[in-house]
């Protein structure tokens, strides 16, 4: 049985986004759909004007893509008048029973986990559920900590995290892309807790890959 990742997201405070910024938000999401293909191939669909769903080929990369989506939204917020863009993002890892032309009408374990988690997130903005109870138990607390870190990012912090993590870029490359010094990049990434975010992404990928491989063998 093939395991894939599903991300379901809702833009936070979408009704408060001014009409002049809605096109910018759509452009941001469309740009990230292209930019994040380097992490893992995926399909993305927007619906209801403020929600999105992704079907990700490599389930181990789903958490990384989810974090980058939130970082990208915060980073691409046009200005203070637009508020801080962010999203509630729910990750589901599991089997896929049916894939239709439209992702949102597809079905399977991963879709069910992702959709139900999103409905029950409350004030949280990041969640993950897999078919494996031991994985869920391990990731419950660490995901809550990572969620709290991301929610506190400034536009600058989110931008450097996005540039750094998307292609695992060196700090020198991030500095060149940001038009700033390497030392400034180090300082900003340190405050943004990049090292903890990386450890979370690596550990999540490791245990999902391990359980997926065991299930396939």
PDB file of C-alpha atoms in Angstrom:
ATOM      1  CA  UNK A   1       0.000   0.000   0.000  1.00  0.00           C
ATOM      2  CA  UNK A   2       1.486   3.304  -1.099  1.00  0.00           C
ATOM      3  CA  UNK A   3       1.770   6.032   1.526  1.00  0.00           C
ATOM      4  CA  UNK A   4       1.614   9.724   0.614  1.00  0.00           C
ATOM      5  CA  UNK A   5       1.322  13.051   2.377  1.00  0.00           C
ATOM      6  CA  UNK A   6      -1.622  15.444   2.332  1.00  0.00           C
ATOM      7  CA  UNK A   7      -1.622  19.020   3.594  1.00  0.00           C
ATOM      8  CA  UNK A   8      -4.869  20.887   4.133  1.00  0.00           C
ATOM      9  CA  UNK A   9      -4.624  24.569   4.976  1.00  0.00           C
ATOM     10  CA  UNK A  10      -6.838  27.536   5.781  1.00  0.00           C
ATOM     11  CA  UNK A  11      -5.595  31.121   5.516  1.00  0.00           C
ATOM     12  CA  UNK A  12      -5.970  32.766   8.937  1.00  0.00           C
ATOM     13  CA  UNK A  13      -8.130  35.888   9.023  1.00  0.00           C
ATOM     14  CA  UNK A  14      -8.821  35.688   5.300  1.00  0.00           C
ATOM     15  CA  UNK A  15     -12.008  37.759   5.637  1.00  0.00           C
ATOM     16  CA  UNK A  16      -9.925  40.642   6.959  1.00  0.00           C
ATOM     17  CA  UNK A  17      -7.530  40.689   4.000  1.00  0.00           C
ATOM     18  CA  UNK A  18      -8.243  43.792   1.970  1.00  0.00           C
ATOM     19  CA  UNK A  19      -9.439  43.217  -1.613  1.00  0.00           C
ATOM     20  CA  UNK A  20      -6.329  44.892  -3.061  1.00  0.00           C
ATOM     21  CA  UNK A  21      -4.123  42.234  -1.446  1.00  0.00           C
ATOM     22  CA  UNK A  22      -6.108  39.148  -2.440  1.00  0.00           C
ATOM     23  CA  UNK A  23      -4.437  38.919  -5.838  1.00  0.00           C
ATOM     24  CA  UNK A  24      -1.051  39.131  -4.095  1.00  0.00           C
ATOM     25  CA  UNK A  25      -2.021  36.223  -1.817  1.00  0.00           C
ATOM     26  CA  UNK A  26      -3.016  34.092  -4.803  1.00  0.00           C
ATOM     27  CA  UNK A  27       0.252  34.993  -6.545  1.00  0.00           C
ATOM     28  CA  UNK A  28       2.187  34.026  -3.412  1.00  0.00           C
ATOM     29  CA  UNK A  29       0.555  30.584  -3.180  1.00  0.00           C
ATOM     30  CA  UNK A  30       1.008  29.960  -6.900  1.00  0.00           C
ATOM     31  CA  UNK A  31       4.688  30.938  -6.684  1.00  0.00           C
ATOM     32  CA  UNK A  32       5.272  28.603  -3.751  1.00  0.00           C
ATOM     33  CA  UNK A  33       3.617  25.758  -5.630  1.00  0.00           C
ATOM     34  CA  UNK A  34       6.402  26.091  -8.192  1.00  0.00           C
ATOM     35  CA  UNK A  35       9.251  26.915  -5.806  1.00  0.00           C
ATOM     36  CA  UNK A  36       8.655  24.006  -3.436  1.00  0.00           C
ATOM     37  CA  UNK A  37       8.622  21.283  -6.087  1.00  0.00           C
ATOM     38  CA  UNK A  38      12.354  20.912  -5.388  1.00  0.00           C
ATOM     39  CA  UNK A  39      11.502  19.481  -1.938  1.00  0.00           C
ATOM     40  CA  UNK A  40       9.136  16.833  -3.312  1.00  0.00           C
ATOM     41  CA  UNK A  41       6.798  16.712  -6.308  1.00  0.00           C
ATOM     42  CA  UNK A  42       3.236  17.625  -5.325  1.00  0.00           C
ATOM     43  CA  UNK A  43      -0.097  18.799  -6.659  1.00  0.00           C
ATOM     44  CA  UNK A  44      -1.811  21.803  -5.128  1.00  0.00           C
ATOM     45  CA  UNK A  45      -5.379  23.005  -5.388  1.00  0.00           C
ATOM     46  CA  UNK A  46      -6.975  26.191  -4.071  1.00  0.00           C
ATOM     47  CA  UNK A  47     -10.626  26.198  -3.078  1.00  0.00           C
ATOM     48  CA  UNK A  48     -13.180  28.454  -1.350  1.00  0.00           C
ATOM     49  CA  UNK A  49     -10.814  31.375  -1.937  1.00  0.00           C
ATOM     50  CA  UNK A  50      -9.004  30.928   1.384  1.00  0.00           C
ATOM     51  CA  UNK A  51      -8.124  27.219   1.563  1.00  0.00           C
ATOM     52  CA  UNK A  52      -5.666  24.903  -0.147  1.00  0.00           C
ATOM     53  CA  UNK A  53      -4.817  21.227  -0.312  1.00  0.00           C
ATOM     54  CA  UNK A  54      -1.638  19.467  -1.421  1.00  0.00           C
ATOM     55  CA  UNK A  55      -0.988  15.852  -2.359  1.00  0.00           C
ATOM     56  CA  UNK A  56       2.707  15.115  -1.811  1.00  0.00           C
ATOM     57  CA  UNK A  57       4.578  12.217  -3.397  1.00  0.00           C
ATOM     58  CA  UNK A  58       7.197  11.769  -0.661  1.00  0.00           C
ATOM     59  CA  UNK A  59       5.387  11.586   2.708  1.00  0.00           C
ATOM     60  CA  UNK A  60       8.675  12.151   4.564  1.00  0.00           C
ATOM     61  CA  UNK A  61       8.903  15.657   3.071  1.00  0.00           C
ATOM     62  CA  UNK A  62       5.375  16.716   3.994  1.00  0.00           C
ATOM     63  CA  UNK A  63       6.339  18.409   7.269  1.00  0.00           C
ATOM     64  CA  UNK A  64       9.108  20.388   5.553  1.00  0.00           C
ATOM     65  CA  UNK A  65       6.713  21.610   2.871  1.00  0.00           C
ATOM     66  CA  UNK A  66       4.109  22.540   5.501  1.00  0.00           C
ATOM     67  CA  UNK A  67       6.649  24.617   7.433  1.00  0.00           C
ATOM     68  CA  UNK A  68       7.872  26.281   4.238  1.00  0.00           C
ATOM     69  CA  UNK A  69       4.298  27.145   3.246  1.00  0.00           C
ATOM     70  CA  UNK A  70       3.782  29.002   6.502  1.00  0.00           C
ATOM     71  CA  UNK A  71       7.200  30.643   6.282  1.00  0.00           C
ATOM     72  CA  UNK A  72       6.485  31.705   2.704  1.00  0.00           C
ATOM     73  CA  UNK A  73       3.141  33.238   3.597  1.00  0.00           C
ATOM     74  CA  UNK A  74       4.652  35.269   6.430  1.00  0.00           C
ATOM     75  CA  UNK A  75       7.623  36.236   4.239  1.00  0.00           C
ATOM     76  CA  UNK A  76       5.498  37.355   1.280  1.00  0.00           C
ATOM     77  CA  UNK A  77       3.092  39.502   3.310  1.00  0.00           C
ATOM     78  CA  UNK A  78       3.133  42.746   1.240  1.00  0.00           C
ATOM     79  CA  UNK A  79       3.155  45.280   4.109  1.00  0.00           C
ATOM     80  CA  UNK A  80       1.719  46.027   7.527  1.00  0.00           C
ATOM     81  CA  UNK A  81      -1.611  47.076   6.019  1.00  0.00           C
ATOM     82  CA  UNK A  82      -2.028  43.512   4.735  1.00  0.00           C
ATOM     83  CA  UNK A  83      -1.615  42.042   8.230  1.00  0.00           C
ATOM     84  CA  UNK A  84       0.616  39.010   8.750  1.00  0.00           C
ATOM     85  CA  UNK A  85      -0.352  36.213   6.387  1.00  0.00           C
ATOM     86  CA  UNK A  86      -0.334  32.744   7.913  1.00  0.00           C
ATOM     87  CA  UNK A  87      -2.349  29.544   7.729  1.00  0.00           C
ATOM     88  CA  UNK A  88      -3.590  26.676   9.806  1.00  0.00           C
ATOM     89  CA  UNK A  89      -1.865  23.690   8.261  1.00  0.00           C
ATOM     90  CA  UNK A  90      -2.851  20.088   8.928  1.00  0.00           C
ATOM     91  CA  UNK A  91      -0.634  17.202   7.790  1.00  0.00           C
ATOM     92  CA  UNK A  92      -2.029  13.749   7.087  1.00  0.00           C
ATOM     93  CA  UNK A  93       0.202  10.778   6.281  1.00  0.00           C
ATOM     94  CA  UNK A  94      -1.420   7.600   5.007  1.00  0.00           C
ATOM     95  CA  UNK A  95      -2.773   5.550   2.156  1.00  0.00           C
ATOM     96  CA  UNK A  96      -4.645   6.992  -0.817  1.00  0.00           C
ATOM     97  CA  UNK A  97      -7.748   5.160  -2.040  1.00  0.00           C
ATOM     98  CA  UNK A  98      -8.804   7.400  -4.895  1.00  0.00           C
ATOM     99  CA  UNK A  99      -7.225  10.316  -6.748  1.00  0.00           C
ATOM    100  CA  UNK A 100      -9.552  12.374  -8.923  1.00  0.00           C
ATOM    101  CA  UNK A 101      -8.786  15.224 -11.287  1.00  0.00           C
ATOM    102  CA  UNK A 102      -9.541  17.536  -8.357  1.00  0.00           C
ATOM    103  CA  UNK A 103      -7.464  16.923  -5.243  1.00  0.00           C
ATOM    104  CA  UNK A 104     -10.245  18.052  -2.906  1.00  0.00           C
ATOM    105  CA  UNK A 105     -12.550  15.285  -4.177  1.00  0.00           C
ATOM    106  CA  UNK A 106      -9.902  12.583  -3.755  1.00  0.00           C
ATOM    107  CA  UNK A 107     -10.114  10.158  -0.848  1.00  0.00           C
ATOM    108  CA  UNK A 108      -8.085   7.980   1.463  1.00  0.00           C
ATOM    109  CA  UNK A 109      -6.496   7.724   4.872  1.00  0.00           C
ATOM    110  CA  UNK A 110      -4.145  10.684   4.384  1.00  0.00           C
ATOM    111  CA  UNK A 111      -7.014  12.957   3.283  1.00  0.00           C
ATOM    112  CA  UNK A 112      -9.152  11.845   6.220  1.00  0.00           C
ATOM    113  CA  UNK A 113      -6.393  12.467   8.768  1.00  0.00           C
ATOM    114  CA  UNK A 114      -5.547  15.873   7.309  1.00  0.00           C
ATOM    115  CA  UNK A 115      -9.147  17.078   7.077  1.00  0.00           C
ATOM    116  CA  UNK A 116     -10.207  15.903  10.526  1.00  0.00           C
ATOM    117  CA  UNK A 117      -7.115  17.341  12.186  1.00  0.00           C
ATOM    118  CA  UNK A 118      -7.773  20.727  10.581  1.00  0.00           C
ATOM    119  CA  UNK A 119     -11.312  20.752  11.980  1.00  0.00           C
ATOM    120  CA  UNK A 120     -10.029  20.024  15.506  1.00  0.00           C
ATOM    121  CA  UNK A 121      -6.941  22.264  15.691  1.00  0.00           C
ATOM    122  CA  UNK A 122      -8.451  25.021  17.784  1.00  0.00           C
ATOM    123  CA  UNK A 123      -5.877  27.784  18.205  1.00  0.00           C
ATOM    124  CA  UNK A 124      -3.014  25.631  16.917  1.00  0.00           C
ATOM    125  CA  UNK A 125      -1.653  26.278  13.432  1.00  0.00           C
ATOM    126  CA  UNK A 126       0.314  23.086  12.738  1.00  0.00           C
ATOM    127  CA  UNK A 127      -0.636  19.456  13.302  1.00  0.00           C
ATOM    128  CA  UNK A 128       0.350  16.039  11.995  1.00  0.00           C
ATOM    129  CA  UNK A 129      -1.260  12.621  12.103  1.00  0.00           C
ATOM    130  CA  UNK A 130       0.027   9.318  10.737  1.00  0.00           C
ATOM    131  CA  UNK A 131      -1.228   5.703  10.806  1.00  0.00           C
ATOM    132  CA  UNK A 132       1.384   4.864  13.458  1.00  0.00           C
ATOM    133  CA  UNK A 133       0.510   5.597  17.076  1.00  0.00           C
ATOM    134  CA  UNK A 134       4.120   5.693  18.286  1.00  0.00           C
ATOM    135  CA  UNK A 135       4.933   8.318  15.654  1.00  0.00           C
ATOM    136  CA  UNK A 136       1.894  10.391  16.616  1.00  0.00           C
ATOM    137  CA  UNK A 137       2.892  10.275  20.275  1.00  0.00           C
ATOM    138  CA  UNK A 138       6.487  11.295  19.555  1.00  0.00           C
ATOM    139  CA  UNK A 139       5.516  14.168  17.268  1.00  0.00           C
ATOM    140  CA  UNK A 140       2.670  15.602  19.329  1.00  0.00           C
ATOM    141  CA  UNK A 141       4.805  17.695  21.684  1.00  0.00           C
ATOM    142  CA  UNK A 142       7.569  18.607  19.222  1.00  0.00           C
ATOM    143  CA  UNK A 143       5.003  19.769  16.652  1.00  0.00           C
ATOM    144  CA  UNK A 144       3.398  22.024  19.264  1.00  0.00           C
ATOM    145  CA  UNK A 145       6.790  23.609  20.019  1.00  0.00           C
ATOM    146  CA  UNK A 146       7.556  24.106  16.312  1.00  0.00           C
ATOM    147  CA  UNK A 147       4.096  25.600  15.796  1.00  0.00           C
ATOM    148  CA  UNK A 148       4.777  28.133  18.547  1.00  0.00           C
ATOM    149  CA  UNK A 149       8.151  29.072  17.038  1.00  0.00           C
ATOM    150  CA  UNK A 150       6.687  29.622  13.554  1.00  0.00           C
ATOM    151  CA  UNK A 151       3.789  31.700  14.877  1.00  0.00           C
ATOM    152  CA  UNK A 152       6.314  34.080  16.451  1.00  0.00           C
ATOM    153  CA  UNK A 153       8.379  34.654  13.286  1.00  0.00           C
ATOM    154  CA  UNK A 154       8.747  38.149  11.899  1.00  0.00           C
ATOM    155  CA  UNK A 155       8.635  38.801   8.166  1.00  0.00           C
ATOM    156  CA  UNK A 156      12.449  38.898   8.051  1.00  0.00           C
ATOM    157  CA  UNK A 157      12.895  35.717  10.066  1.00  0.00           C
ATOM    158  CA  UNK A 158      10.368  33.804   7.955  1.00  0.00           C
ATOM    159  CA  UNK A 159      12.031  35.038   4.765  1.00  0.00           C
ATOM    160  CA  UNK A 160      15.482  33.840   5.740  1.00  0.00           C
ATOM    161  CA  UNK A 161      14.097  30.513   6.975  1.00  0.00           C
ATOM    162  CA  UNK A 162      12.325  30.108   3.627  1.00  0.00           C
ATOM    163  CA  UNK A 163      15.468  30.879   1.629  1.00  0.00           C
ATOM    164  CA  UNK A 164      17.645  28.712   3.866  1.00  0.00           C
ATOM    165  CA  UNK A 165      15.484  25.585   4.132  1.00  0.00           C
ATOM    166  CA  UNK A 166      13.929  25.406   0.669  1.00  0.00           C
ATOM    167  CA  UNK A 167      17.131  24.199  -0.993  1.00  0.00           C
ATOM    168  CA  UNK A 168      19.275  23.786   2.123  1.00  0.00           C
ATOM    169  CA  UNK A 169      21.180  26.905   1.092  1.00  0.00           C
ATOM    170  CA  UNK A 170      24.380  27.964   2.811  1.00  0.00           C
ATOM    171  CA  UNK A 171      24.267  31.169   4.852  1.00  0.00           C
ATOM    172  CA  UNK A 172      26.451  32.884   2.263  1.00  0.00           C
ATOM    173  CA  UNK A 173      23.820  32.139  -0.397  1.00  0.00           C
ATOM    174  CA  UNK A 174      21.023  33.367   1.860  1.00  0.00           C
ATOM    175  CA  UNK A 175      22.983  36.575   2.477  1.00  0.00           C
ATOM    176  CA  UNK A 176      23.402  37.125  -1.265  1.00  0.00           C
ATOM    177  CA  UNK A 177      19.696  36.486  -1.936  1.00  0.00           C
ATOM    178  CA  UNK A 178      18.698  38.774   0.946  1.00  0.00           C
ATOM    179  CA  UNK A 179      21.186  41.527   0.151  1.00  0.00           C
ATOM    180  CA  UNK A 180      22.647  41.461   3.643  1.00  0.00           C
ATOM    181  CA  UNK A 181      25.703  40.204   5.533  1.00  0.00           C
ATOM    182  CA  UNK A 182      26.396  36.614   6.532  1.00  0.00           C
ATOM    183  CA  UNK A 183      26.546  37.715  10.167  1.00  0.00           C
ATOM    184  CA  UNK A 184      23.088  39.228   9.924  1.00  0.00           C
ATOM    185  CA  UNK A 185      21.792  36.006   8.405  1.00  0.00           C
ATOM    186  CA  UNK A 186      23.337  34.027  11.273  1.00  0.00           C
ATOM    187  CA  UNK A 187      21.744  36.337  13.840  1.00  0.00           C
ATOM    188  CA  UNK A 188      18.292  36.265  12.264  1.00  0.00           C
ATOM    189  CA  UNK A 189      18.287  32.478  11.783  1.00  0.00           C
ATOM    190  CA  UNK A 190      19.463  31.974  15.343  1.00  0.00           C
ATOM    191  CA  UNK A 191      16.596  34.051  16.742  1.00  0.00           C
ATOM    192  CA  UNK A 192      14.193  32.177  14.436  1.00  0.00           C
ATOM    193  CA  UNK A 193      15.424  28.866  15.962  1.00  0.00           C
ATOM    194  CA  UNK A 194      16.485  27.475  12.587  1.00  0.00           C
ATOM    195  CA  UNK A 195      18.526  24.692  14.191  1.00  0.00           C
ATOM    196  CA  UNK A 196      15.477  23.401  16.110  1.00  0.00           C
ATOM    197  CA  UNK A 197      13.292  23.619  13.010  1.00  0.00           C
ATOM    198  CA  UNK A 198      15.876  21.610  11.055  1.00  0.00           C
ATOM    199  CA  UNK A 199      16.059  18.949  13.772  1.00  0.00           C
ATOM    200  CA  UNK A 200      12.271  18.625  13.733  1.00  0.00           C
ATOM    201  CA  UNK A 201      12.171  18.293   9.944  1.00  0.00           C
ATOM    202  CA  UNK A 202      14.993  15.729   9.935  1.00  0.00           C
ATOM    203  CA  UNK A 203      13.490  13.643  12.742  1.00  0.00           C
ATOM    204  CA  UNK A 204      10.001  13.729  11.225  1.00  0.00           C
ATOM    205  CA  UNK A 205      11.362  12.628   7.845  1.00  0.00           C
ATOM    206  CA  UNK A 206      13.445   9.888   9.479  1.00  0.00           C
ATOM    207  CA  UNK A 207      10.644   8.219  11.407  1.00  0.00           C
ATOM    208  CA  UNK A 208       8.071   8.527   8.620  1.00  0.00           C
ATOM    209  CA  UNK A 209      10.517   7.007   6.122  1.00  0.00           C
ATOM    210  CA  UNK A 210      11.403   4.194   8.526  1.00  0.00           C
ATOM    211  CA  UNK A 211       7.772   3.258   9.190  1.00  0.00           C
ATOM    212  CA  UNK A 212       6.862   3.592   5.525  1.00  0.00           C
ATOM    213  CA  UNK A 213       9.725   1.270   4.526  1.00  0.00           C
ATOM    214  CA  UNK A 214       8.667  -1.302   7.133  1.00  0.00           C
ATOM    215  CA  UNK A 215       5.109  -1.208   5.851  1.00  0.00           C
ATOM    216  CA  UNK A 216       6.239  -1.706   2.243  1.00  0.00           C
ATOM    217  CA  UNK A 217       8.564  -4.632   3.051  1.00  0.00           C
TER     218      UNK A 217
END
